[in-house]
Structure formats: C-alpha cells, structure tokens
Amino acid sequence: MYICGCNYPQDSSEQNKDLRFFWLRKAVDSGYEEACNNLGVCYDCAIGTERSYFRANKLYLRAIEHNDDATAFYNYGLNNFYGNGLGKNESLAKKLFLKARIRGSEHARDFLKEHYGIDKSIGIEFSDSSEAVIFDYDGITS
C-alpha cells in the first residue's frame, strides 16, 4: 500500500493525487508507521484531500515518535517556523531543524544555513550569537 501511494507523484494529475492519498491513508490505517510522514505531506499540501495542518502535524509527530524520521522533524519544524496549524515557535522550529540535520536531512541543513546562519558539521559545538548548541546523536542539548 505504501509503495503504491509513493508511486504517484505529488505534482501529477488530480486522479493520481487522489490515489496517492488513498494508498498512503490505507497504509497508515493498517499500522504502517513509515507512511505517516508522507500522509502528513498530503494533508499539509492538500494532495488528494483538503488541507489540514492539524492532521499533518499529528502525523509528523507520529513519524517522529515511531520512526525518528528526519523528514518529519523537518516538516514539523517548518510548520512551527511558519505557524501552520500551530502557534509560531521559531525556537522549537530551530531545535527540530537541528534534529533533522543530525539525522541527515539536507533540506534542514539548507534551511539552517539560510535562516539561522548555521553552516557547521554534525558533531561539533558551535555558537550562534545567543546560545551554544552541542550536537549529540540522541538529541540536542543547549
């Protein structure tokens, strides 16, 4: 089900978007946790369904909890940064982007560089004018 859903591109016809949503929803409903982030994107971007930041954020959190999903950390960070379905919380967003980066997200790396001026390797200590952040592989301490 998950693979069927992922085989339909996000930017394709409306019918394909509907099928993408249908199969990803079936996968999540069947307990396939790895599909949570992808289904969250469907709700976040109105792919095959109406936009629901509430549902998207709930699915991102589920993907973070069950799969430690780097992309879910990044997506949830974006919604915190912009206030989509949540109160705008740039401090939490920054921590989420850092966690996504630790887990290998190149999108998070680019976002951190562009919005926070952070352009450092993982695993080192750095300072960004107001706080020191130390990367570790279990989380972030500051």
Short mmCIF file of N, CA and C in Angstrom, two decimals, residues 44-127:
data_model
loop_
_atom_site.label_atom_id
_atom_site.label_comp_id
_atom_site.label_asym_id
_atom_site.label_seq_id
_atom_site.Cartn_x
_atom_site.Cartn_y
_atom_site.Cartn_z
N ASP A 44 -0.74 18.42 4.54
CA ASP A 44 -0.06 19.72 4.58
C ASP A 44 -0.20 20.46 3.25
N CYS A 45 -0.12 19.75 2.15
CA CYS A 45 -0.11 20.37 0.81
C CYS A 45 -1.39 20.14 0.03
N ALA A 46 -2.42 19.61 0.68
CA ALA A 46 -3.71 19.34 0.03
C ALA A 46 -3.54 18.46 -1.21
N ILE A 47 -2.86 17.34 -1.04
CA ILE A 47 -2.65 16.38 -2.13
C ILE A 47 -3.66 15.25 -1.97
N GLY A 48 -4.69 15.28 -2.79
CA GLY A 48 -5.71 14.24 -2.74
C GLY A 48 -6.71 14.40 -1.62
N THR A 49 -6.62 15.47 -0.88
CA THR A 49 -7.51 15.74 0.25
C THR A 49 -7.50 17.23 0.54
N GLU A 50 -8.37 17.66 1.44
CA GLU A 50 -8.35 19.06 1.85
C GLU A 50 -7.17 19.29 2.79
N ARG A 51 -6.63 20.49 2.75
CA ARG A 51 -5.52 20.85 3.64
C ARG A 51 -5.98 20.78 5.09
N SER A 52 -5.16 20.14 5.91
CA SER A 52 -5.41 20.10 7.35
C SER A 52 -4.07 20.10 8.06
N TYR A 53 -3.65 21.26 8.53
CA TYR A 53 -2.39 21.34 9.26
C TYR A 53 -2.47 20.53 10.55
N PHE A 54 -3.65 20.48 11.15
CA PHE A 54 -3.82 19.71 12.38
C PHE A 54 -3.47 18.24 12.13
N ARG A 55 -4.06 17.65 11.09
CA ARG A 55 -3.77 16.25 10.78
C ARG A 55 -2.33 16.05 10.34
N ALA A 56 -1.81 16.98 9.55
CA ALA A 56 -0.42 16.89 9.10
C ALA A 56 0.53 16.87 10.29
N ASN A 57 0.35 17.81 11.21
CA ASN A 57 1.23 17.90 12.37
C ASN A 57 1.12 16.66 13.26
N LYS A 58 -0.08 16.14 13.40
CA LYS A 58 -0.29 14.93 14.18
C LYS A 58 0.48 13.75 13.55
N LEU A 59 0.44 13.66 12.24
CA LEU A 59 1.16 12.59 11.54
C LEU A 59 2.67 12.79 11.59
N TYR A 60 3.13 14.03 11.50
CA TYR A 60 4.57 14.28 11.62
C TYR A 60 5.06 13.86 13.01
N LEU A 61 4.30 14.19 14.04
CA LEU A 61 4.70 13.79 15.39
C LEU A 61 4.71 12.27 15.54
N ARG A 62 3.77 11.62 14.92
CA ARG A 62 3.72 10.15 14.95
C ARG A 62 4.95 9.56 14.25
N ALA A 63 5.33 10.15 13.12
CA ALA A 63 6.52 9.68 12.38
C ALA A 63 7.79 9.93 13.19
N ILE A 64 7.83 11.03 13.90
CA ILE A 64 8.99 11.33 14.76
C ILE A 64 9.06 10.31 15.90
N GLU A 65 7.93 10.08 16.54
CA GLU A 65 7.89 9.18 17.69
C GLU A 65 8.21 7.73 17.30
N HIS A 66 7.63 7.26 16.23
CA HIS A 66 7.77 5.84 15.87
C HIS A 66 8.99 5.54 15.01
N ASN A 67 9.41 6.50 14.20
CA ASN A 67 10.46 6.20 13.21
C ASN A 67 11.69 7.08 13.33
N ASP A 68 11.64 8.09 14.22
CA ASP A 68 12.75 9.03 14.32
C ASP A 68 13.05 9.61 12.94
N ASP A 69 12.00 9.91 12.19
CA ASP A 69 12.05 10.29 10.78
C ASP A 69 12.61 11.70 10.59
N ALA A 70 13.75 11.81 9.92
CA ALA A 70 14.40 13.11 9.69
C ALA A 70 13.50 14.07 8.93
N THR A 71 12.82 13.57 7.93
CA THR A 71 11.95 14.43 7.13
C THR A 71 10.76 14.92 7.94
N ALA A 72 10.25 14.10 8.84
CA ALA A 72 9.15 14.52 9.71
C ALA A 72 9.61 15.61 10.67
N PHE A 73 10.84 15.48 11.20
CA PHE A 73 11.38 16.56 12.05
C PHE A 73 11.42 17.86 11.25
N TYR A 74 11.89 17.78 10.02
CA TYR A 74 11.98 18.96 9.16
C TYR A 74 10.59 19.53 8.86
N ASN A 75 9.66 18.69 8.45
CA ASN A 75 8.31 19.16 8.10
C ASN A 75 7.60 19.78 9.31
N TYR A 76 7.73 19.13 10.46
CA TYR A 76 7.12 19.67 11.68
C TYR A 76 7.81 20.99 12.06
N GLY A 77 9.11 21.05 11.84
CA GLY A 77 9.84 22.29 12.07
C GLY A 77 9.33 23.43 11.21
N LEU A 78 9.09 23.14 9.93
CA LEU A 78 8.55 24.16 9.03
C LEU A 78 7.21 24.70 9.53
N ASN A 79 6.34 23.79 9.96
CA ASN A 79 5.03 24.24 10.43
C ASN A 79 5.14 25.05 11.72
N ASN A 80 6.12 24.75 12.56
CA ASN A 80 6.37 25.57 13.74
C ASN A 80 6.97 26.92 13.35
N PHE A 81 7.87 26.92 12.40
CA PHE A 81 8.52 28.15 11.96
C PHE A 81 7.50 29.12 11.36
N TYR A 82 6.61 28.60 10.52
CA TYR A 82 5.62 29.46 9.86
C TYR A 82 4.30 29.57 10.61
N GLY A 83 4.12 28.77 11.64
CA GLY A 83 2.87 28.82 12.41
C GLY A 83 1.72 28.12 11.73
N ASN A 84 1.99 27.14 10.90
CA ASN A 84 0.92 26.42 10.19
C ASN A 84 0.25 25.41 11.12
N GLY A 85 -0.95 25.76 11.57
CA GLY A 85 -1.72 24.88 12.44
C GLY A 85 -1.23 24.90 13.87
N LEU A 86 -0.25 25.70 14.15
CA LEU A 86 0.35 25.81 15.47
C LEU A 86 0.63 27.28 15.73
N GLY A 87 0.93 27.60 16.95
CA GLY A 87 1.44 28.94 17.20
C GLY A 87 2.85 29.00 16.63
N LYS A 88 3.21 30.13 16.07
CA LYS A 88 4.56 30.29 15.50
C LYS A 88 5.58 30.16 16.63
N ASN A 89 6.53 29.22 16.47
CA ASN A 89 7.50 28.96 17.51
C ASN A 89 8.86 28.71 16.86
N GLU A 90 9.60 29.79 16.61
CA GLU A 90 10.88 29.68 15.91
C GLU A 90 11.94 28.97 16.75
N SER A 91 11.86 29.08 18.06
CA SER A 91 12.82 28.39 18.92
C SER A 91 12.67 26.88 18.81
N LEU A 92 11.45 26.40 18.90
CA LEU A 92 11.20 24.96 18.72
C LEU A 92 11.54 24.53 17.30
N ALA A 93 11.19 25.36 16.33
CA ALA A 93 11.49 25.04 14.93
C ALA A 93 12.98 24.83 14.74
N LYS A 94 13.78 25.70 15.32
CA LYS A 94 15.23 25.59 15.19
C LYS A 94 15.73 24.27 15.75
N LYS A 95 15.22 23.87 16.91
CA LYS A 95 15.61 22.59 17.51
C LYS A 95 15.20 21.42 16.62
N LEU A 96 14.02 21.52 16.03
CA LEU A 96 13.55 20.46 15.14
C LEU A 96 14.42 20.38 13.89
N PHE A 97 14.80 21.54 13.35
CA PHE A 97 15.68 21.54 12.17
C PHE A 97 17.04 20.93 12.52
N LEU A 98 17.55 21.25 13.71
CA LEU A 98 18.82 20.67 14.13
C LEU A 98 18.73 19.16 14.28
N LYS A 99 17.62 18.70 14.85
CA LYS A 99 17.42 17.25 14.98
C LYS A 99 17.31 16.59 13.61
N ALA A 100 16.62 17.25 12.69
CA ALA A 100 16.52 16.72 11.32
C ALA A 100 17.90 16.66 10.68
N ARG A 101 18.69 17.69 10.91
CA ARG A 101 20.04 17.74 10.32
C ARG A 101 20.92 16.63 10.87
N ILE A 102 20.85 16.39 12.16
CA ILE A 102 21.62 15.32 12.78
C ILE A 102 21.28 13.98 12.11
N ARG A 103 20.02 13.84 11.74
CA ARG A 103 19.55 12.59 11.13
C ARG A 103 19.78 12.55 9.61
N GLY A 104 20.44 13.58 9.09
CA GLY A 104 20.86 13.55 7.69
C GLY A 104 20.05 14.38 6.71
N SER A 105 19.12 15.19 7.17
CA SER A 105 18.29 15.98 6.26
C SER A 105 19.08 17.11 5.62
N GLU A 106 19.20 17.05 4.32
CA GLU A 106 19.87 18.12 3.57
C GLU A 106 18.98 19.36 3.50
N HIS A 107 17.66 19.16 3.48
CA HIS A 107 16.74 20.31 3.49
C HIS A 107 16.91 21.10 4.78
N ALA A 108 17.05 20.39 5.90
CA ALA A 108 17.26 21.06 7.18
C ALA A 108 18.59 21.81 7.17
N ARG A 109 19.62 21.18 6.60
CA ARG A 109 20.93 21.85 6.51
C ARG A 109 20.79 23.17 5.77
N ASP A 110 20.11 23.14 4.63
CA ASP A 110 19.94 24.35 3.83
C ASP A 110 19.11 25.41 4.56
N PHE A 111 18.06 24.97 5.24
CA PHE A 111 17.19 25.90 5.97
C PHE A 111 17.96 26.55 7.12
N LEU A 112 18.72 25.75 7.86
CA LEU A 112 19.52 26.28 8.97
C LEU A 112 20.53 27.30 8.47
N LYS A 113 21.14 27.01 7.35
CA LYS A 113 22.13 27.94 6.79
C LYS A 113 21.46 29.24 6.36
N GLU A 114 20.33 29.13 5.66
CA GLU A 114 19.66 30.32 5.13
C GLU A 114 19.02 31.18 6.21
N HIS A 115 18.35 30.57 7.17
CA HIS A 115 17.57 31.33 8.16
C HIS A 115 18.30 31.60 9.48
N TYR A 116 19.29 30.77 9.81
CA TYR A 116 19.97 30.92 11.09
C TYR A 116 21.48 31.13 10.95
N GLY A 117 21.98 31.07 9.73
CA GLY A 117 23.41 31.24 9.52
C GLY A 117 24.24 30.09 10.05
N ILE A 118 23.62 28.95 10.26
CA ILE A 118 24.33 27.78 10.80
C ILE A 118 24.81 26.94 9.63
N ASP A 119 26.11 26.81 9.56
CA ASP A 119 26.70 26.04 8.46
C ASP A 119 27.88 25.24 9.02
N LYS A 120 27.56 24.34 9.92
CA LYS A 120 28.61 23.57 10.59
C LYS A 120 28.36 22.07 10.38
N SER A 121 29.40 21.32 10.60
CA SER A 121 29.30 19.87 10.51
C SER A 121 28.60 19.32 11.74
N ILE A 122 28.03 18.16 11.59
CA ILE A 122 27.37 17.50 12.71
C ILE A 122 28.43 16.98 13.68
N GLY A 123 28.13 17.08 14.96
CA GLY A 123 29.00 16.52 15.95
C GLY A 123 29.98 17.50 16.57
N ILE A 124 29.85 18.78 16.26
CA ILE A 124 30.74 19.76 16.85
C ILE A 124 29.93 20.82 17.59
N GLU A 125 30.61 21.52 18.44
CA GLU A 125 29.95 22.59 19.17
C GLU A 125 30.11 23.88 18.39
N PHE A 126 29.07 24.71 18.39
CA PHE A 126 29.17 25.99 17.74
C PHE A 126 28.30 26.99 18.48
N SER A 127 28.48 28.24 18.16
CA SER A 127 27.72 29.30 18.80
C SER A 127 27.07 30.15 17.73
#
